[in-house]
JSON list of C-alpha atoms in Angstrom, two decimals:
[
{"chain": "A", "resi": 22, "resn": "MET", "atom": "CA", "xyz": [132.41, -69.58, 106.38]},
{"chain": "A", "resi": 23, "resn": "THR", "atom": "CA", "xyz": [132.65, -66.77, 103.59]},
{"chain": "A", "resi": 24, "resn": "TYR", "atom": "CA", "xyz": [130.77, -67.89, 100.15]},
{"chain": "A", "resi": 25, "resn": "THR", "atom": "CA", "xyz": [131.83, -66.22, 96.91]},
{"chain": "A", "resi": 26, "resn": "VAL", "atom": "CA", "xyz": [129.46, -64.26, 94.70]},
{"chain": "A", "resi": 27, "resn": "ALA", "atom": "CA", "xyz": [129.76, -63.06, 91.04]},
{"chain": "A", "resi": 28, "resn": "ILE", "atom": "CA", "xyz": [127.02, -60.81, 89.69]},
{"chain": "A", "resi": 29, "resn": "LEU", "atom": "CA", "xyz": [125.83, -60.56, 86.12]},
{"chain": "A", "resi": 30, "resn": "THR", "atom": "CA", "xyz": [123.84, -57.61, 84.87]},
{"chain": "A", "resi": 31, "resn": "ALA", "atom": "CA", "xyz": [122.02, -58.30, 81.59]},
{"chain": "A", "resi": 32, "resn": "SER", "atom": "CA", "xyz": [121.08, -55.01, 80.12]},
{"chain": "A", "resi": 33, "resn": "ASP", "atom": "CA", "xyz": [121.18, -53.86, 76.45]},
{"chain": "A", "resi": 34, "resn": "ARG", "atom": "CA", "xyz": [121.20, -50.04, 77.34]},
{"chain": "A", "resi": 35, "resn": "GLY", "atom": "CA", "xyz": [123.28, -50.56, 80.43]},
{"chain": "A", "resi": 36, "resn": "ALA", "atom": "CA", "xyz": [126.06, -52.33, 78.41]},
{"chain": "A", "resi": 37, "resn": "ALA", "atom": "CA", "xyz": [125.74, -49.41, 75.85]},
{"chain": "A", "resi": 38, "resn": "GLY", "atom": "CA", "xyz": [126.44, -46.83, 78.34]},
{"chain": "A", "resi": 39, "resn": "ILE", "atom": "CA", "xyz": [123.21, -45.39, 77.97]},
{"chain": "A", "resi": 40, "resn": "ARG", "atom": "CA", "xyz": [121.85, -46.45, 81.46]},
{"chain": "A", "resi": 41, "resn": "ALA", "atom": "CA", "xyz": [123.69, -46.90, 84.69]},
{"chain": "A", "resi": 42, "resn": "ASP", "atom": "CA", "xyz": [123.60, -50.25, 86.12]},
{"chain": "A", "resi": 43, "resn": "LEU", "atom": "CA", "xyz": [121.65, -49.86, 89.72]},
{"chain": "A", "resi": 44, "resn": "SER", "atom": "CA", "xyz": [120.59, -53.60, 90.33]},
{"chain": "A", "resi": 45, "resn": "GLY", "atom": "CA", "xyz": [124.20, -54.79, 90.36]},
{"chain": "A", "resi": 46, "resn": "PRO", "atom": "CA", "xyz": [125.40, -52.46, 92.88]},
{"chain": "A", "resi": 47, "resn": "ALA", "atom": "CA", "xyz": [122.42, -53.14, 94.91]},
{"chain": "A", "resi": 48, "resn": "ILE", "atom": "CA", "xyz": [122.99, -56.67, 94.93]},
{"chain": "A", "resi": 49, "resn": "LYS", "atom": "CA", "xyz": [126.94, -56.27, 96.14]},
{"chain": "A", "resi": 50, "resn": "LYS", "atom": "CA", "xyz": [125.69, -53.80, 98.73]},
{"chain": "A", "resi": 51, "resn": "ILE", "atom": "CA", "xyz": [123.34, -56.19, 100.23]},
{"chain": "A", "resi": 52, "resn": "CYS", "atom": "CA", "xyz": [125.88, -59.31, 99.80]},
{"chain": "A", "resi": 53, "resn": "THR", "atom": "CA", "xyz": [128.81, -57.73, 101.42]},
{"chain": "A", "resi": 54, "resn": "GLU", "atom": "CA", "xyz": [126.54, -56.25, 104.17]},
{"chain": "A", "resi": 55, "resn": "ASN", "atom": "CA", "xyz": [125.70, -59.97, 104.72]},
{"chain": "A", "resi": 56, "resn": "GLY", "atom": "CA", "xyz": [129.06, -61.76, 104.88]},
{"chain": "A", "resi": 57, "resn": "PHE", "atom": "CA", "xyz": [129.11, -62.74, 101.05]},
{"chain": "A", "resi": 58, "resn": "GLU", "atom": "CA", "xyz": [132.46, -62.05, 99.37]},
{"chain": "A", "resi": 59, "resn": "VAL", "atom": "CA", "xyz": [131.69, -60.24, 95.79]},
{"chain": "A", "resi": 60, "resn": "VAL", "atom": "CA", "xyz": [134.55, -61.40, 93.57]},
{"chain": "A", "resi": 61, "resn": "ASP", "atom": "CA", "xyz": [133.25, -60.56, 90.40]},
{"chain": "A", "resi": 62, "resn": "TYR", "atom": "CA", "xyz": [130.74, -58.41, 88.32]},
{"chain": "A", "resi": 63, "resn": "ALA", "atom": "CA", "xyz": [129.81, -58.03, 84.53]},
{"chain": "A", "resi": 64, "resn": "LEU", "atom": "CA", "xyz": [127.42, -56.04, 82.75]},
{"chain": "A", "resi": 65, "resn": "VAL", "atom": "CA", "xyz": [126.26, -57.51, 79.16]},
{"chain": "A", "resi": 66, "resn": "PRO", "atom": "CA", "xyz": [124.21, -56.87, 76.73]},
{"chain": "A", "resi": 67, "resn": "ASP", "atom": "CA", "xyz": [121.09, -59.00, 76.31]},
{"chain": "A", "resi": 68, "resn": "GLU", "atom": "CA", "xyz": [122.44, -61.60, 74.30]},
{"chain": "A", "resi": 69, "resn": "GLN", "atom": "CA", "xyz": [121.98, -65.12, 75.04]},
{"chain": "A", "resi": 70, "resn": "ALA", "atom": "CA", "xyz": [125.60, -66.28, 73.76]},
{"chain": "A", "resi": 71, "resn": "VAL", "atom": "CA", "xyz": [127.02, -63.56, 75.52]},
{"chain": "A", "resi": 72, "resn": "ILE", "atom": "CA", "xyz": [125.41, -64.38, 78.87]},
{"chain": "A", "resi": 73, "resn": "CYS", "atom": "CA", "xyz": [125.87, -67.81, 78.46]},
{"chain": "A", "resi": 74, "resn": "GLN", "atom": "CA", "xyz": [129.65, -67.52, 77.90]},
{"chain": "A", "resi": 75, "resn": "GLN", "atom": "CA", "xyz": [129.99, -65.42, 81.12]},
{"chain": "A", "resi": 76, "resn": "LEU", "atom": "CA", "xyz": [128.40, -67.86, 82.92]},
{"chain": "A", "resi": 77, "resn": "GLN", "atom": "CA", "xyz": [130.08, -70.67, 81.72]},
{"chain": "A", "resi": 78, "resn": "THR", "atom": "CA", "xyz": [133.61, -69.11, 82.40]},
{"chain": "A", "resi": 79, "resn": "TRP", "atom": "CA", "xyz": [132.97, -68.39, 85.93]},
{"chain": "A", "resi": 80, "resn": "CYS", "atom": "CA", "xyz": [131.51, -71.85, 86.49]},
{"chain": "A", "resi": 81, "resn": "ASP", "atom": "CA", "xyz": [134.41, -73.49, 84.66]},
{"chain": "A", "resi": 82, "resn": "ASN", "atom": "CA", "xyz": [136.86, -71.43, 86.52]},
{"chain": "A", "resi": 83, "resn": "GLN", "atom": "CA", "xyz": [135.29, -72.11, 89.93]},
{"chain": "A", "resi": 84, "resn": "THR", "atom": "CA", "xyz": [135.57, -68.35, 90.10]},
{"chain": "A", "resi": 85, "resn": "CYS", "atom": "CA", "xyz": [132.68, -68.18, 92.57]},
{"chain": "A", "resi": 86, "resn": "ASP", "atom": "CA", "xyz": [129.92, -70.58, 94.91]},
{"chain": "A", "resi": 87, "resn": "LEU", "atom": "CA", "xyz": [126.96, -68.15, 93.80]},
{"chain": "A", "resi": 88, "resn": "ILE", "atom": "CA", "xyz": [126.16, -66.27, 90.64]},
{"chain": "A", "resi": 89, "resn": "LEU", "atom": "CA", "xyz": [123.32, -63.59, 90.90]},
{"chain": "A", "resi": 90, "resn": "THR", "atom": "CA", "xyz": [122.00, -62.34, 87.75]},
{"chain": "A", "resi": 91, "resn": "THR", "atom": "CA", "xyz": [119.57, -59.31, 87.37]},
{"chain": "A", "resi": 92, "resn": "GLY", "atom": "CA", "xyz": [117.98, -58.38, 84.20]},
{"chain": "A", "resi": 93, "resn": "GLY", "atom": "CA", "xyz": [116.53, -59.97, 81.21]},
{"chain": "A", "resi": 94, "resn": "THR", "atom": "CA", "xyz": [113.92, -62.25, 82.91]},
{"chain": "A", "resi": 95, "resn": "GLY", "atom": "CA", "xyz": [110.55, -60.42, 81.70]},
{"chain": "A", "resi": 96, "resn": "LEU", "atom": "CA", "xyz": [108.48, -61.08, 78.47]},
{"chain": "A", "resi": 97, "resn": "ALA", "atom": "CA", "xyz": [110.27, -58.82, 76.09]},
{"chain": "A", "resi": 98, "resn": "ALA", "atom": "CA", "xyz": [111.81, -60.56, 72.96]},
{"chain": "A", "resi": 99, "resn": "ARG", "atom": "CA", "xyz": [115.47, -59.40, 74.30]},
{"chain": "A", "resi": 100, "resn": "ASP", "atom": "CA", "xyz": [114.75, -60.88, 77.53]},
{"chain": "A", "resi": 101, "resn": "VAL", "atom": "CA", "xyz": [116.89, -64.26, 77.51]},
{"chain": "A", "resi": 102, "resn": "THR", "atom": "CA", "xyz": [118.69, -64.39, 81.06]},
{"chain": "A", "resi": 103, "resn": "PRO", "atom": "CA", "xyz": [116.64, -67.50, 81.69]},
{"chain": "A", "resi": 104, "resn": "GLU", "atom": "CA", "xyz": [117.33, -69.46, 78.50]},
{"chain": "A", "resi": 105, "resn": "ALA", "atom": "CA", "xyz": [121.06, -68.79, 78.92]},
{"chain": "A", "resi": 106, "resn": "THR", "atom": "CA", "xyz": [120.99, -69.72, 82.50]},
{"chain": "A", "resi": 107, "resn": "LEU", "atom": "CA", "xyz": [119.27, -73.08, 81.47]},
{"chain": "A", "resi": 108, "resn": "ALA", "atom": "CA", "xyz": [121.84, -73.59, 78.81]},
{"chain": "A", "resi": 109, "resn": "VAL", "atom": "CA", "xyz": [124.67, -74.10, 81.41]},
{"chain": "A", "resi": 110, "resn": "ALA", "atom": "CA", "xyz": [122.83, -75.78, 84.02]},
{"chain": "A", "resi": 111, "resn": "ASP", "atom": "CA", "xyz": [123.65, -79.22, 85.21]},
{"chain": "A", "resi": 112, "resn": "LYS", "atom": "CA", "xyz": [120.58, -79.27, 87.46]},
{"chain": "A", "resi": 113, "resn": "ILE", "atom": "CA", "xyz": [117.44, -77.20, 87.69]},
{"chain": "A", "resi": 114, "resn": "VAL", "atom": "CA", "xyz": [116.59, -75.88, 91.26]},
{"chain": "A", "resi": 115, "resn": "PRO", "atom": "CA", "xyz": [112.77, -74.93, 90.91]},
{"chain": "A", "resi": 116, "resn": "GLY", "atom": "CA", "xyz": [112.33, -74.32, 94.51]},
{"chain": "A", "resi": 117, "resn": "ILE", "atom": "CA", "xyz": [113.90, -71.20, 94.58]},
{"chain": "A", "resi": 118, "resn": "ALA", "atom": "CA", "xyz": [112.39, -69.49, 91.44]},
{"chain": "A", "resi": 119, "resn": "GLU", "atom": "CA", "xyz": [109.19, -70.76, 92.85]},
{"chain": "A", "resi": 120, "resn": "ALA", "atom": "CA", "xyz": [110.00, -69.32, 96.11]},
{"chain": "A", "resi": 121, "resn": "LEU", "atom": "CA", "xyz": [110.86, -65.74, 94.95]},
{"chain": "A", "resi": 122, "resn": "ARG", "atom": "CA", "xyz": [107.82, -65.63, 92.81]},
{"chain": "A", "resi": 123, "resn": "ASN", "atom": "CA", "xyz": [105.57, -66.59, 95.53]},
{"chain": "A", "resi": 124, "resn": "PHE", "atom": "CA", "xyz": [106.92, -64.11, 97.74]},
{"chain": "A", "resi": 125, "resn": "SER", "atom": "CA", "xyz": [106.96, -61.39, 95.25]},
{"chain": "A", "resi": 126, "resn": "LEU", "atom": "CA", "xyz": [103.18, -61.81, 93.98]},
{"chain": "A", "resi": 127, "resn": "LYS", "atom": "CA", "xyz": [102.46, -60.86, 97.60]},
{"chain": "A", "resi": 128, "resn": "ILE", "atom": "CA", "xyz": [103.92, -57.63, 96.76]},
{"chain": "A", "resi": 129, "resn": "THR", "atom": "CA", "xyz": [102.90, -57.30, 93.13]},
{"chain": "A", "resi": 130, "resn": "LYS", "atom": "CA", "xyz": [100.70, -59.50, 90.77]},
{"chain": "A", "resi": 131, "resn": "ARG", "atom": "CA", "xyz": [103.42, -58.56, 88.02]},
{"chain": "A", "resi": 132, "resn": "ALA", "atom": "CA", "xyz": [105.29, -61.28, 89.93]},
{"chain": "A", "resi": 133, "resn": "MET", "atom": "CA", "xyz": [103.47, -63.49, 87.69]},
{"chain": "A", "resi": 134, "resn": "LEU", "atom": "CA", "xyz": [105.40, -62.52, 84.68]},
{"chain": "A", "resi": 135, "resn": "SER", "atom": "CA", "xyz": [109.16, -63.17, 85.82]},
{"chain": "A", "resi": 136, "resn": "ARG", "atom": "CA", "xyz": [110.45, -65.99, 84.02]},
{"chain": "A", "resi": 137, "resn": "GLY", "atom": "CA", "xyz": [113.46, -66.43, 86.52]},
{"chain": "A", "resi": 138, "resn": "VAL", "atom": "CA", "xyz": [115.18, -69.78, 86.95]},
{"chain": "A", "resi": 139, "resn": "ALA", "atom": "CA", "xyz": [117.50, -71.04, 89.61]},
{"chain": "A", "resi": 140, "resn": "VAL", "atom": "CA", "xyz": [120.32, -73.94, 88.35]},
{"chain": "A", "resi": 141, "resn": "ILE", "atom": "CA", "xyz": [123.33, -75.59, 89.40]},
{"chain": "A", "resi": 142, "resn": "SER", "atom": "CA", "xyz": [126.26, -75.59, 86.98]},
{"chain": "A", "resi": 143, "resn": "GLY", "atom": "CA", "xyz": [129.33, -77.50, 88.66]},
{"chain": "A", "resi": 144, "resn": "GLN", "atom": "CA", "xyz": [129.64, -76.52, 91.83]},
{"chain": "A", "resi": 145, "resn": "THR", "atom": "CA", "xyz": [128.08, -73.08, 91.39]},
{"chain": "A", "resi": 146, "resn": "LEU", "atom": "CA", "xyz": [124.51, -71.96, 91.98]},
{"chain": "A", "resi": 147, "resn": "ILE", "atom": "CA", "xyz": [122.82, -69.47, 89.69]},
{"chain": "A", "resi": 148, "resn": "ILE", "atom": "CA", "xyz": [120.06, -67.54, 90.46]},
{"chain": "A", "resi": 149, "resn": "ASN", "atom": "CA", "xyz": [118.38, -65.06, 88.14]},
{"chain": "A", "resi": 150, "resn": "LEU", "atom": "CA", "xyz": [116.81, -62.09, 90.08]},
{"chain": "A", "resi": 151, "resn": "PRO", "atom": "CA", "xyz": [114.54, -59.58, 88.47]},
{"chain": "A", "resi": 152, "resn": "GLY", "atom": "CA", "xyz": [115.56, -56.36, 86.96]},
{"chain": "A", "resi": 153, "resn": "SER", "atom": "CA", "xyz": [114.44, -53.51, 88.98]},
{"chain": "A", "resi": 154, "resn": "VAL", "atom": "CA", "xyz": [116.49, -52.41, 92.17]},
{"chain": "A", "resi": 155, "resn": "LYS", "atom": "CA", "xyz": [113.16, -52.67, 94.35]},
{"chain": "A", "resi": 156, "resn": "ALA", "atom": "CA", "xyz": [112.58, -56.13, 93.10]},
{"chain": "A", "resi": 157, "resn": "VAL", "atom": "CA", "xyz": [116.17, -57.11, 93.53]},
{"chain": "A", "resi": 158, "resn": "GLU", "atom": "CA", "xyz": [116.42, -55.60, 96.81]},
{"chain": "A", "resi": 159, "resn": "GLU", "atom": "CA", "xyz": [113.38, -57.73, 97.94]},
{"chain": "A", "resi": 160, "resn": "SER", "atom": "CA", "xyz": [113.87, -60.93, 96.57]},
{"chain": "A", "resi": 161, "resn": "LEU", "atom": "CA", "xyz": [117.70, -61.02, 97.58]},
{"chain": "A", "resi": 162, "resn": "THR", "atom": "CA", "xyz": [116.38, -60.04, 101.15]},
{"chain": "A", "resi": 163, "resn": "TYR", "atom": "CA", "xyz": [113.96, -62.87, 101.07]},
{"chain": "A", "resi": 164, "resn": "LEU", "atom": "CA", "xyz": [116.53, -65.43, 99.85]},
{"chain": "A", "resi": 165, "resn": "LEU", "atom": "CA", "xyz": [119.40, -64.57, 101.73]},
{"chain": "A", "resi": 166, "resn": "ASP", "atom": "CA", "xyz": [119.10, -66.23, 104.91]},
{"chain": "A", "resi": 167, "resn": "GLN", "atom": "CA", "xyz": [118.86, -69.94, 102.87]},
{"chain": "A", "resi": 168, "resn": "LEU", "atom": "CA", "xyz": [121.92, -69.19, 100.74]},
{"chain": "A", "resi": 169, "resn": "PRO", "atom": "CA", "xyz": [124.57, -70.63, 103.42]},
{"chain": "A", "resi": 170, "resn": "HIS", "atom": "CA", "xyz": [122.76, -73.73, 104.00]},
{"chain": "A", "resi": 171, "resn": "ALA", "atom": "CA", "xyz": [122.33, -74.22, 100.22]},
{"chain": "A", "resi": 172, "resn": "LEU", "atom": "CA", "xyz": [125.72, -73.55, 99.12]},
{"chain": "A", "resi": 173, "resn": "GLY", "atom": "CA", "xyz": [127.15, -75.45, 102.11]},
{"chain": "A", "resi": 174, "resn": "ILE", "atom": "CA", "xyz": [125.50, -78.43, 100.69]},
{"chain": "A", "resi": 175, "resn": "LEU", "atom": "CA", "xyz": [126.37, -77.49, 97.17]},
{"chain": "A", "resi": 176, "resn": "THR", "atom": "CA", "xyz": [130.01, -76.96, 97.94]},
{"chain": "A", "resi": 177, "resn": "ASP", "atom": "CA", "xyz": [130.37, -79.85, 100.33]},
{"chain": "A", "resi": 178, "resn": "ARG", "atom": "CA", "xyz": [131.00, -77.33, 103.22]},
{"chain": "A", "resi": 179, "resn": "ASN", "atom": "CA", "xyz": [127.69, -78.43, 104.99]},
{"chain": "A", "resi": 180, "resn": "GLN", "atom": "CA", "xyz": [129.06, -78.52, 108.31]},
{"chain": "A", "resi": 181, "resn": "GLU", "atom": "CA", "xyz": [130.29, -75.15, 108.29]},
{"chain": "A", "resi": 182, "resn": "ALA", "atom": "CA", "xyz": [127.07, -74.01, 107.03]},
{"chain": "A", "resi": 183, "resn": "GLU", "atom": "CA", "xyz": [125.22, -75.78, 109.74]},
{"chain": "A", "resi": 184, "resn": "LYS", "atom": "CA", "xyz": [126.85, -73.17, 112.15]},
{"chain": "A", "resi": 185, "resn": "HIS", "atom": "CA", "xyz": [125.02, -70.14, 110.47]}
]
């Protein structure tokens, strides 16, 4: 069973063309190497309304089973990805964000400053990942083996997910 993924990078500098997005491509590489199909990608500024609109569009159109965001989860005034994610949520999945922070705390104490969330919107799981390439790689690699089971349950393909 192949699950589909959309990637959203929230970055003012990236959206303005000032800085290359390295985290989004890192997510794509890890996902494709592990059997997920990346079906969409967007690079948007740190604007809550813009982030909400993109997330909602993907969820409403059933574009993907999973949305992975990167960026905008810190303490800066412009870091609004968690708020945008919660705005489109039908259900919160706190265990994912808690597990990611717990894992990351073993690597760096700065993980306690991450405000990332995980939610369900329709039949799409949305997970906020950190903004740095290193943190994205560590977090996603840690989480990856649980995603087929979670997505199988969410999309009602759980018998197929059990085979993984």
